[in-house]
XYZ file of C-alpha atoms in Angstrom:
721
model
C 14.753 4.390 17.959
C 14.275 7.946 19.154
C 11.007 8.772 20.879
C 9.415 12.071 21.800
C 9.728 12.598 25.519
C 8.123 14.983 27.900
C 10.024 18.242 28.025
C 10.378 20.919 30.612
C 7.924 23.835 30.305
C 8.823 25.976 27.329
C 8.430 29.770 27.507
C 7.125 29.700 23.948
C 4.127 27.674 25.155
C 2.740 29.503 28.169
C 0.504 27.598 30.516
C -3.195 27.827 29.798
C -4.727 31.030 31.023
C -7.270 30.787 33.861
C -9.842 32.356 31.534
C -9.882 29.135 29.521
C -10.843 27.156 32.606
C -13.616 29.624 33.333
C -15.166 28.803 29.951
C -15.510 25.128 30.805
C -18.725 23.829 32.382
C -18.515 24.419 36.134
C -19.781 20.894 36.714
C -16.992 19.328 34.648
C -15.204 16.688 36.693
C -14.403 12.977 36.761
C -17.969 11.794 37.306
C -19.256 13.791 34.336
C -16.505 12.537 32.032
C -17.081 9.557 29.757
C -14.849 7.794 27.276
C -14.570 5.293 24.454
C -11.076 3.768 24.438
C -10.150 1.284 21.709
C -6.970 -0.607 20.875
C -6.986 -2.928 17.848
C -4.010 -5.222 17.260
C -5.571 -8.187 15.428
C -7.666 -8.167 12.256
C -9.471 -11.082 10.651
C -8.578 -9.856 7.164
C -4.940 -11.007 7.391
C -2.254 -11.642 9.966
C -0.123 -9.086 8.094
C -2.461 -6.389 9.357
C -1.655 -7.322 12.951
C 0.506 -4.891 14.879
C 1.787 -4.838 18.415
C 1.160 -1.752 20.505
C -2.409 -0.358 20.120
C -3.907 -2.489 22.916
C -1.147 -1.392 25.263
C -1.611 2.230 24.224
C -5.317 1.950 24.993
C -4.544 0.587 28.467
C -2.031 3.381 29.055
C -4.664 5.994 28.244
C -7.220 4.190 30.425
C -4.632 4.100 33.227
C -4.285 7.900 33.076
C -8.036 8.459 32.808
C -8.955 6.212 35.767
C -5.812 7.112 37.764
C -4.831 10.802 37.865
C -8.030 11.606 35.965
C -10.125 9.805 38.619
C -12.831 8.921 36.084
C -14.988 6.014 37.366
C -14.533 2.760 35.493
C -18.299 2.659 34.905
C -17.921 5.766 32.698
C -15.331 4.118 30.425
C -16.093 1.774 27.545
C -12.960 -0.212 26.715
C -12.672 -2.133 23.425
C -9.615 -4.366 23.065
C -8.488 -6.915 20.494
C -4.927 -7.710 21.576
C -2.402 -9.967 19.894
C -1.516 -11.718 23.132
C -3.634 -13.285 25.820
C -5.405 -10.353 27.552
C -4.210 -11.689 30.910
C -0.633 -11.020 29.796
C -1.303 -7.306 29.348
C -0.288 -4.839 32.038
C -3.459 -4.223 34.051
C -1.570 -2.808 37.018
C -2.446 0.618 38.315
C -5.565 2.224 39.749
C -8.553 0.119 40.845
C -10.558 1.546 37.950
C -8.244 -0.085 35.420
C -8.532 -3.412 37.207
C -12.329 -3.087 37.017
C -12.132 -2.581 33.243
C -10.407 -5.945 32.973
C -13.766 -7.572 33.609
C -15.857 -5.306 31.373
C -13.852 -4.735 28.182
C -15.266 -6.002 24.880
C -13.668 -6.998 21.548
C -13.037 -4.080 19.197
C -15.605 -5.116 16.584
C -17.616 -2.767 14.389
C -20.846 -3.633 16.184
C -19.365 -2.939 19.611
C -17.837 0.349 18.461
C -21.139 1.603 17.020
C -23.117 0.361 20.020
C -20.871 2.222 22.449
C -20.561 5.430 20.446
C -24.060 5.754 19.013
C -26.246 3.988 21.594
C -24.724 3.738 25.063
C -22.683 6.913 25.579
C -25.316 9.325 24.159
C -27.670 8.145 26.888
C -25.216 9.179 29.598
C -25.391 12.580 31.263
C -21.937 14.109 30.980
C -19.936 17.228 30.129
C -16.914 15.724 28.398
C -16.487 12.830 25.950
C -13.076 11.334 25.254
C -12.525 9.151 22.178
C -9.159 7.421 22.047
C -8.457 4.979 19.206
C -5.222 3.150 18.350
C -4.864 0.875 15.328
C -4.976 1.149 11.542
C -6.547 4.109 9.763
C -7.473 4.865 6.144
C -8.994 7.814 4.263
C -11.879 7.283 1.869
C -12.540 9.274 -1.298
C -14.159 12.067 0.750
C -11.138 12.293 3.101
C -13.107 10.735 5.963
C -11.117 8.703 8.463
C -12.096 5.030 8.534
C -10.844 2.992 11.491
C -10.884 -0.759 10.689
C -12.214 -3.002 13.429
C -11.038 -6.417 14.538
C -13.722 -8.170 12.446
C -12.545 -6.561 9.191
C -12.601 -9.286 6.545
C -11.643 -9.566 2.861
C -14.414 -8.091 0.762
C -15.854 -6.183 3.722
C -13.567 -4.104 5.894
C -15.798 -3.426 8.877
C -14.844 -0.082 10.361
C -15.850 2.996 12.316
C -16.261 6.158 10.228
C -14.910 8.614 12.776
C -15.771 11.784 10.857
C -19.386 10.701 10.432
C -19.586 9.716 14.109
C -18.229 13.091 15.244
C -20.739 14.923 13.038
C -23.457 12.795 14.623
C -22.261 13.829 18.090
C -22.693 17.519 17.225
C -26.412 17.114 16.539
C -29.517 17.040 18.715
C -29.513 13.242 18.688
C -27.379 13.833 21.768
C -29.491 15.850 24.224
C -28.796 19.582 24.110
C -27.366 19.985 27.573
C -25.062 16.991 27.367
C -21.440 16.722 26.282
C -20.622 20.296 25.249
C -16.949 19.226 25.065
C -15.690 16.333 22.913
C -12.062 15.343 22.330
C -10.919 12.729 19.791
C -7.317 11.485 19.958
C -6.342 9.013 17.232
C -3.063 7.114 16.996
C -3.502 5.733 13.480
C -2.282 6.189 9.934
C -4.159 8.449 7.526
C -3.249 6.929 4.183
C -5.566 6.412 1.220
C -7.714 3.309 1.338
C -6.703 0.715 -1.275
C -8.826 0.588 -4.412
C -9.517 -3.084 -4.735
C -12.618 -5.201 -4.282
C -10.909 -7.335 -1.660
C -10.303 -4.267 0.510
C -13.877 -3.010 0.233
C -14.699 -0.536 2.982
C -18.114 0.232 1.573
C -19.795 3.319 3.022
C -20.806 4.153 6.570
C -22.742 7.345 7.246
C -24.499 7.491 10.591
C -26.711 10.434 9.673
C -27.658 12.856 12.420
C -30.134 15.514 13.410
C -29.907 19.292 13.668
C -26.577 20.792 14.717
C -26.486 22.002 18.321
C -24.730 25.381 18.681
C -21.980 25.569 21.272
C -20.734 22.007 21.062
C -16.964 22.090 20.711
C -14.788 19.339 19.392
C -11.044 18.967 19.647
C -9.355 16.495 17.310
C -5.708 15.543 17.304
C -4.453 12.900 14.898
C -1.064 11.201 15.036
C -0.325 11.981 11.388
C -1.329 14.180 8.516
C -3.168 13.045 5.393
C -1.065 10.574 3.443
C 1.247 9.835 6.374
C 1.720 6.717 8.478
C 1.723 6.772 12.266
C 4.852 5.095 13.582
C 4.621 2.238 16.042
C 7.458 0.632 17.989
C 6.507 -3.057 17.921
C 9.385 -4.101 20.188
C 8.325 -1.756 22.954
C 4.621 -2.063 22.217
C 4.127 1.695 22.040
C 2.765 4.172 19.546
C 5.080 7.165 19.333
C 2.148 9.593 19.350
C 0.453 8.028 22.393
C 3.692 7.955 24.329
C 4.338 11.643 23.666
C 0.742 12.621 24.509
C 0.678 10.728 27.809
C 4.021 12.272 28.756
C 2.387 15.682 28.379
C -0.746 14.728 30.325
C 1.407 13.333 33.117
C -0.387 13.405 36.468
C -2.951 16.055 35.583
C -6.537 15.719 36.695
C -9.168 15.275 34.021
C -10.141 18.972 34.280
C -6.537 20.128 34.043
C -5.952 17.663 31.229
C -8.779 18.974 29.085
C -7.944 22.598 29.919
C -4.343 22.112 28.896
C -5.075 19.890 25.909
C -4.202 22.564 23.290
C -0.975 23.293 25.187
C -0.130 19.570 25.277
C -0.985 19.172 21.603
C 1.391 21.967 20.616
C 4.172 20.394 22.671
C 3.600 17.020 21.008
C 3.558 18.696 17.610
C 6.831 20.475 18.350
C 8.489 17.252 19.531
C 7.585 15.438 16.337
C 8.655 18.444 14.297
C 12.111 18.189 15.817
C 12.241 14.468 14.983
C 11.231 15.296 11.450
C 13.883 17.978 11.274
C 16.520 15.400 12.184
C 15.291 13.110 9.418
C 14.068 10.459 11.868
C 10.507 10.285 10.565
C 7.891 11.994 8.421
C 5.031 11.585 10.867
C 3.672 14.915 12.071
C 0.568 15.191 14.295
C -2.177 17.430 12.945
C -4.826 19.577 14.593
C -8.011 19.024 12.630
C -9.809 21.740 14.594
C -7.346 24.482 15.540
C -9.593 25.978 18.207
C -9.208 26.274 21.922
C -12.175 25.598 24.196
C -13.062 29.298 23.974
C -13.642 28.816 20.175
C -10.672 31.064 19.334
C -7.740 29.826 17.300
C -4.962 28.781 19.649
C -2.474 29.133 16.779
C -3.043 32.872 16.151
C -0.822 34.072 18.962
C 1.512 31.108 19.084
C 5.098 32.377 19.300
C 7.331 31.116 16.497
C 8.817 27.703 17.152
C 12.474 26.775 16.921
C 14.200 27.171 13.594
C 14.938 23.612 12.590
C 18.011 22.836 10.491
C 17.029 22.561 6.868
C 18.479 20.322 4.215
C 20.434 22.132 1.526
C 18.207 23.007 -1.432
C 19.189 22.943 -5.075
C 20.450 26.278 -6.364
C 19.468 27.920 -9.644
C 22.486 26.472 -11.410
C 21.384 22.984 -10.403
C 17.832 23.550 -11.635
C 19.065 24.976 -14.945
C 21.203 21.890 -15.476
C 18.330 19.529 -14.700
C 16.076 21.433 -17.089
C 18.502 20.627 -19.915
C 19.091 17.039 -18.795
C 15.412 16.166 -18.440
C 14.042 18.023 -21.471
C 12.026 15.636 -23.621
C 12.732 12.678 -21.309
C 10.004 10.324 -20.186
C 10.137 8.782 -16.753
C 12.740 5.997 -17.010
C 11.877 2.485 -15.943
C 13.909 2.880 -12.768
C 12.262 6.166 -11.681
C 10.577 4.837 -8.529
C 13.640 2.786 -7.593
C 15.717 5.972 -7.806
C 13.123 7.928 -5.810
C 13.030 5.379 -2.962
C 16.811 4.954 -2.914
C 17.332 8.724 -2.573
C 15.707 8.600 0.882
C 17.780 5.623 1.967
C 20.975 7.264 0.720
C 20.153 10.407 2.721
C 19.449 8.369 5.862
C 15.769 9.167 6.271
C 12.382 7.517 5.995
C 10.743 6.821 2.642
C 7.216 8.303 2.327
C 4.434 5.745 2.614
C 2.431 6.863 -0.409
C 2.441 4.399 -3.277
C 4.283 5.233 -6.474
C 5.863 8.473 -7.639
C 4.509 11.871 -6.562
C 4.442 13.253 -10.128
C 4.523 12.265 -13.798
C 7.636 14.123 -14.970
C 11.257 13.980 -13.869
C 11.383 17.674 -12.967
C 8.256 17.413 -10.827
C 9.650 14.361 -9.035
C 12.839 16.303 -8.259
C 10.733 19.254 -7.071
C 8.960 16.930 -4.612
C 12.319 15.667 -3.355
C 13.701 19.183 -2.990
C 10.741 20.239 -0.832
C 11.394 17.503 1.708
C 13.488 17.764 4.823
C 16.051 15.115 4.002
C 18.239 13.247 6.441
C 20.591 14.298 9.230
C 23.529 14.765 6.828
C 21.759 17.623 5.050
C 22.045 15.923 1.655
C 19.547 17.250 -0.940
C 17.424 14.294 -1.926
C 17.597 15.275 -5.588
C 21.324 14.505 -5.753
C 21.165 10.761 -4.917
C 18.115 10.525 -7.196
C 20.111 11.795 -10.189
C 23.086 9.675 -9.086
C 20.901 6.561 -9.306
C 19.601 7.541 -12.763
C 23.187 7.969 -13.986
C 24.168 4.529 -12.695
C 21.254 2.804 -14.430
C 21.622 4.768 -17.660
C 25.217 3.633 -18.132
C 24.340 -0.049 -17.641
C 23.155 -2.308 -20.413
C 19.405 -1.871 -20.778
C 19.476 1.720 -19.535
C 18.006 0.719 -16.171
C 19.914 -2.455 -15.502
C 17.219 -4.842 -16.718
C 18.357 -7.335 -19.352
C 16.660 -7.058 -22.687
C 15.368 -3.531 -22.147
C 17.390 -2.116 -25.016
C 20.739 -0.404 -25.249
C 21.949 1.829 -22.470
C 22.462 5.562 -22.849
C 26.115 6.273 -22.026
C 25.931 9.882 -23.230
C 23.034 10.754 -20.929
C 24.675 8.785 -18.111
C 27.860 10.840 -18.445
C 25.901 14.105 -18.395
C 23.979 13.045 -15.295
C 27.183 12.016 -13.519
C 28.779 15.356 -14.410
C 25.772 17.193 -12.915
C 26.140 15.194 -9.670
C 29.854 15.979 -9.415
C 29.281 19.685 -10.035
C 26.438 19.836 -7.481
C 28.555 18.132 -4.823
C 31.433 20.547 -5.349
C 29.249 23.643 -5.550
C 27.092 22.771 -2.490
C 29.912 21.123 -0.508
C 28.119 17.791 -0.211
C 29.521 14.481 1.080
C 30.507 11.632 -1.217
C 27.749 9.314 -2.413
C 27.880 5.565 -2.129
C 27.148 3.662 -5.352
C 23.568 2.491 -5.883
C 22.917 -1.234 -5.457
C 23.472 -3.392 -8.514
C 20.322 -4.404 -10.390
C 18.867 -7.725 -9.351
C 19.953 -10.434 -11.748
C 17.343 -12.544 -13.482
C 17.757 -16.215 -14.193
C 17.626 -17.720 -17.647
C 14.333 -18.287 -19.455
C 12.994 -20.332 -22.324
C 10.983 -18.457 -24.924
C 8.596 -20.618 -26.949
C 7.234 -18.929 -30.080
C 4.230 -20.533 -31.772
C 2.826 -19.244 -35.072
C 0.246 -20.555 -37.533
C 1.698 -21.703 -40.857
C 1.702 -19.233 -43.717
C -0.753 -21.327 -45.738
C -3.291 -21.317 -42.900
C -3.207 -25.109 -42.542
C -3.078 -27.256 -39.442
C -0.208 -27.334 -36.971
C 2.209 -24.664 -35.790
C 5.577 -23.245 -36.675
C 7.589 -23.449 -33.457
C 10.909 -22.147 -32.141
C 12.520 -22.162 -28.698
C 15.121 -19.659 -27.518
C 17.296 -19.769 -24.429
C 17.230 -16.292 -22.904
C 19.985 -14.905 -20.697
C 22.644 -12.296 -21.307
C 22.200 -13.185 -24.969
C 19.351 -14.922 -26.775
C 20.198 -18.236 -28.472
C 17.927 -20.339 -30.667
C 18.036 -23.903 -29.290
C 15.287 -25.656 -31.246
C 12.967 -25.102 -34.186
C 10.468 -27.130 -36.082
C 11.398 -28.078 -39.581
C 9.506 -27.004 -42.662
C 6.429 -29.082 -41.768
C 4.135 -27.648 -39.060
C 3.979 -29.573 -35.780
C 1.377 -30.126 -33.081
C 1.477 -29.047 -29.450
C 2.569 -32.542 -28.381
C 5.737 -32.171 -30.432
C 6.370 -28.744 -28.917
C 5.937 -30.155 -25.416
C 8.353 -32.992 -26.145
C 10.955 -30.543 -27.459
C 10.508 -28.250 -24.458
C 10.888 -31.093 -21.935
C 14.016 -32.249 -23.760
C 15.539 -28.748 -23.614
C 14.807 -28.523 -19.882
C 16.537 -31.860 -19.361
C 19.563 -30.703 -21.345
C 19.793 -27.391 -19.566
C 19.608 -29.089 -16.169
C 22.253 -31.705 -16.945
C 25.750 -31.596 -15.484
C 28.479 -30.455 -17.891
C 30.795 -33.128 -19.210
C 34.254 -33.714 -17.822
C 35.719 -31.742 -20.678
C 33.430 -28.836 -19.908
C 31.794 -29.065 -23.301
C 28.384 -30.217 -22.124
C 25.391 -27.998 -21.269
C 25.968 -25.872 -18.167
C 22.802 -23.768 -17.872
C 21.280 -24.215 -14.434
C 19.282 -21.069 -13.818
C 16.103 -21.514 -15.867
C 13.393 -19.726 -13.863
C 10.656 -18.891 -16.326
C 9.077 -20.122 -19.533
C 7.140 -17.735 -21.754
C 4.879 -18.757 -24.612
C 4.397 -16.239 -27.418
C 1.197 -17.415 -29.070
C -1.679 -16.359 -31.319
C -4.795 -15.018 -29.637
C -6.583 -18.361 -29.982
C -3.967 -20.138 -27.826
C -3.909 -17.737 -24.870
C -5.889 -20.138 -22.673
C -3.947 -23.265 -23.649
C -2.946 -25.329 -20.606
C 0.808 -24.818 -21.002
C 1.297 -24.575 -17.242
C -0.264 -28.041 -16.798
C 2.065 -29.822 -19.214
C 3.610 -32.774 -17.314
C 7.363 -32.647 -16.776
C 9.386 -35.666 -15.534
C 10.514 -35.170 -11.980
C 12.566 -37.534 -9.839
C 11.790 -41.132 -10.640
C 10.857 -42.068 -14.170
C 7.194 -42.481 -13.278
C 6.734 -39.091 -11.536
C 5.742 -35.879 -13.294
C 4.917 -32.380 -12.110
C 2.954 -29.604 -13.821
C 5.214 -27.205 -15.693
C 3.666 -24.216 -13.884
C 4.540 -25.548 -10.430
C 8.233 -25.785 -11.379
C 8.700 -22.591 -13.406
C 7.137 -19.164 -13.821
C 4.943 -19.836 -16.855
C 3.343 -16.945 -18.726
C 1.820 -16.229 -22.130
C 2.406 -13.363 -24.536
C 0.509 -12.075 -27.551
C 2.464 -9.108 -28.986
C 1.499 -9.740 -32.607
C -2.070 -8.660 -31.786
C -0.828 -5.271 -30.555
C 1.886 -4.141 -32.944
C -0.386 -2.875 -35.707
C -3.020 -0.878 -33.802
C -2.356 -0.474 -30.064
C 1.439 -0.407 -29.899
C 1.497 3.145 -28.494
C -0.880 2.381 -25.608
C 0.889 -0.909 -24.876
C 4.357 0.609 -24.662
C 3.171 3.695 -22.764
C 1.377 1.625 -20.133
C 4.374 -0.663 -19.667
C 6.794 2.229 -19.201
C 4.401 3.832 -16.688
C 4.170 0.517 -14.817
C 7.959 0.224 -14.640
C 8.496 3.866 -13.692
C 6.077 3.448 -10.770
C 7.623 0.063 -9.912
C 4.096 -1.326 -9.838
C 3.353 0.635 -6.642
C 0.871 3.246 -7.824
C -2.543 2.691 -6.181
C -4.255 2.646 -9.606
C -1.958 -0.011 -11.076
C -4.212 -3.037 -10.517
C -7.883 -3.248 -11.433
C -10.334 -6.085 -10.929
C -12.744 -6.515 -13.866
C -15.969 -8.470 -13.523
C -18.591 -9.604 -16.037
C -20.692 -6.448 -15.821
C -17.746 -4.303 -16.929
C -16.913 -6.401 -20.003
C -18.637 -4.340 -22.694
C -17.740 -3.269 -26.229
C -16.094 -0.132 -24.841
C -13.939 -1.778 -22.146
C -10.842 -1.801 -24.383
C -11.232 1.906 -25.114
C -11.567 2.687 -21.422
C -8.558 0.571 -20.496
C -6.432 2.329 -23.113
C -7.518 5.870 -22.256
C -4.737 6.301 -19.700
C -1.728 4.314 -18.451
C -3.595 2.939 -15.450
C -4.501 0.195 -14.985
C -1.416 -1.702 -16.115
C -2.587 -4.977 -14.598
C -6.069 -6.507 -14.746
C -7.364 -9.334 -12.560
C -10.216 -10.928 -14.472
C -13.169 -12.169 -12.431
C -15.164 -13.199 -15.485
C -17.290 -16.157 -16.433
C -16.360 -18.470 -19.291
C -18.674 -16.702 -21.724
C -17.145 -13.268 -21.094
C -13.457 -14.263 -20.932
C -12.785 -13.999 -24.722
C -14.233 -10.482 -24.738
C -12.090 -9.601 -21.715
C -8.935 -10.802 -23.496
C -9.817 -8.775 -26.602
C -10.259 -5.693 -24.399
C -6.893 -6.275 -22.716
C -5.100 -6.320 -26.063
C -7.067 -3.369 -27.438
C -6.378 -1.332 -24.305
C -2.655 -2.089 -24.298
C -2.763 -3.752 -20.854
C 0.520 -5.683 -20.539
C -0.210 -7.782 -17.416
C -3.298 -9.798 -16.535
C -4.360 -12.831 -14.532
C -7.569 -14.776 -15.051
C -8.958 -18.272 -14.549
C -8.878 -20.510 -17.580
C -12.441 -21.276 -18.588
C -13.925 -18.549 -16.394
C -13.741 -17.349 -12.814
C -15.431 -18.520 -9.652
C -19.236 -18.404 -9.845
C -21.013 -15.546 -8.174
C -23.066 -16.594 -5.157
C -26.308 -14.670 -4.897
C -28.549 -14.372 -1.885
C -32.062 -15.792 -2.352
C -34.712 -13.207 -3.110
C -37.303 -12.443 -0.453
C -40.548 -10.557 -0.798
C -40.367 -8.247 2.212
C -37.696 -8.628 4.908
C -38.782 -8.014 8.457
C -37.720 -4.665 9.860
C -35.760 -6.164 12.731
C -34.531 -9.256 10.885
C -30.774 -9.734 11.162
C -28.762 -9.269 7.991
C -27.642 -12.521 6.373
C -24.181 -12.420 4.827
C -23.422 -14.587 1.803
C -19.758 -15.458 1.467
C -18.455 -15.300 -2.095
C -15.539 -17.459 -3.234
C -12.157 -15.775 -2.765
C -11.149 -13.467 -5.581
C -7.833 -13.380 -7.369
C -6.189 -10.893 -4.949
C -6.903 -13.254 -2.072
C -5.712 -16.265 -4.066
C -2.498 -14.632 -5.244
C -1.634 -12.912 -1.967
C -3.704 -14.478 0.830
C -1.607 -12.885 3.574
C -0.929 -9.546 1.909
C -2.087 -6.194 3.150
C -3.831 -3.419 1.196
C -2.275 -2.457 -2.090
C -1.073 -5.948 -2.929
C -0.511 -7.921 -5.059
C 2.644 -6.132 -6.161
C 2.700 -6.469 -9.925
C 6.348 -7.432 -10.379
C 5.889 -10.229 -7.844
C 2.971 -11.740 -9.772
C 4.940 -14.383 -11.743
C 6.360 -15.841 -8.525
C 2.992 -15.603 -6.742
C 1.172 -17.345 -9.574
C 3.738 -20.148 -9.426
C 3.227 -20.462 -5.663
C -0.544 -20.600 -6.157
C -0.098 -23.338 -8.763
C 2.132 -25.259 -6.373
C -0.503 -24.965 -3.666
C -3.095 -26.232 -6.143
C -0.884 -29.237 -6.877
C -1.145 -29.976 -3.155
C -4.930 -29.364 -3.298
C -4.741 -26.325 -1.042
C -5.916 -23.568 -3.389
C -9.066 -24.260 -5.356
C -8.965 -22.711 -8.826
C -5.242 -21.924 -8.755
C -4.546 -24.765 -11.200
C -6.535 -22.796 -13.807
C -4.664 -19.505 -13.502
C -3.374 -17.845 -16.664
C -0.718 -15.123 -16.463
C -0.318 -12.680 -19.349
C 3.083 -10.989 -19.109
C 3.790 -8.925 -22.229
C 6.839 -6.679 -21.888
C 7.074 -4.668 -25.145
C 10.723 -3.803 -24.487
C 11.794 -7.424 -23.961
C 11.449 -8.941 -27.412
C 13.297 -11.416 -29.610
C 14.262 -10.640 -33.181
C 13.516 -13.986 -34.857
C 15.626 -15.266 -37.716
C 13.989 -17.230 -40.574
C 13.207 -20.866 -40.008
C 15.710 -23.336 -41.446
């Protein structure tokens, strides 16, 4: 992995002028410098949030501050939550760093607020440093939220850095104190997930009247929407490493004087990495002012001209205009978008889903990006992928998705060939083959035409071709008969073929789908016992196979358009758009919920946290809104735990937290990070949750119901015998 390194002085970045130093407080020095330094590697919310490097980065910054900077250890507040035993960290260096070994505190929300809003404002200083390394998310107001070590599901405890910095500019900090403040943040700046499990809540620390003359310098490791890269093997953030290389052995006064100069050098180093296609991360100046309150970018000499990836020419755009006219986003659109970056040898952006809603706009986004070291326009592998999927059965390589489009595939391939010849581009490797899906059993249950008791039932074996393997005769049957027939088919399909090769040879049954009337959606199909091993042992059907229900007949007449549109949007985004999944609770289940769900493609998946009395209304809303995927608990969700009412809480009484039962996101993906569960992984995750419930490890998982209603994956039934 390539890392920014300290470079020799560059004539384009002259050393700071002495006039800048003259503008700093004459008393500025080590003893009037204070700092909050935080490194967060572990988070209570999930071990998947853990990352190696921030605690070491925090110690590296503290080593510079207490070493060459000569800042007394008593002026530094160190917050650490390391992955490893703290004694295994590198505490070597100046005596001040060794002293911090005995005074550091865990990087919790309470400690962060205590240090930043209580302790440091009482100190008498000229300069405040804030250094934070760990995760970072942006809220709806673009404020940077820094999760703390005690972040938990349902309540992501965090420090709102923007609110804290506004607070530090007010008269709540005495007028003559801390005229200079510098915040350096080695963290991502991606959108916070929109899910109740990843609830950041709101944190606004208020403030008083703004004090004129206070100057803040902020330098973040990445721009909005970008991730900050961390080298877990070396335990180093790329931004911190580059920044400390620039600070070198400078004193604290020289360091703060030359901070704009160092920031520009770091920015240039990352720009060169980005130009070589080795990363999208680019540090950003939030306040582009020097300490004299003048823009330090106004007179900045032009930087190096970085090699640019070849852009599409007008001929290429004209051809795409004809190819994409009237075309919706295909089901493989996100797969093609992500593969284009891999084919060009560069990093895929971290934002979820596609950047636009039309093919031309997606290509425009690709054409604006730098691309990889080979100079390949990202639009070319994108179209190459579309051509490959369009020529395959199903149009995007997914069985049962309908016929392919060989004519469009040939036109796309011709465009790729012409673009390569015209722009002198290298050959393209073929896209990966679509993932194969195992066989499935499709069980279709319908009420008899005369409205009497029982069900008309048929079972199909689904694979490359659909084959009817069982059907009830003219008389309707009960669910027990259907279960017996299904178990028999599973036994036949799992049997070894005969010596003559004429016996059943289907071994890959992975899923069982039940197409049922609305009234049977909550039937316990997944709990049907299936013989397993010895004759006396059975296992629940849902712990052995991916079991789902379908109800397309309730959609075809009235909400077919919304249903199909939402499904195609879900597939085009590969289930990765941040608005894909929505949690619905009792209070939201009203007469208008179906209308609101069908107003736009998102959400395409609903997790129902509803009580037994509201579940039927939720299911009606799902079908009315065209939502193709949903998970809920049969018979209602976990009860809501309410805190007891009190007449008048004491002013200083500690807050009492009431822990609610885990929601569906936590049950389906207990170790997942923000943005999960990934929709196309839900069938497998539901099966794993059911298996855990069979082992009595996941309360409520044995009552999960999965609705999986793909409108493009249907069976054309023939008449009953």
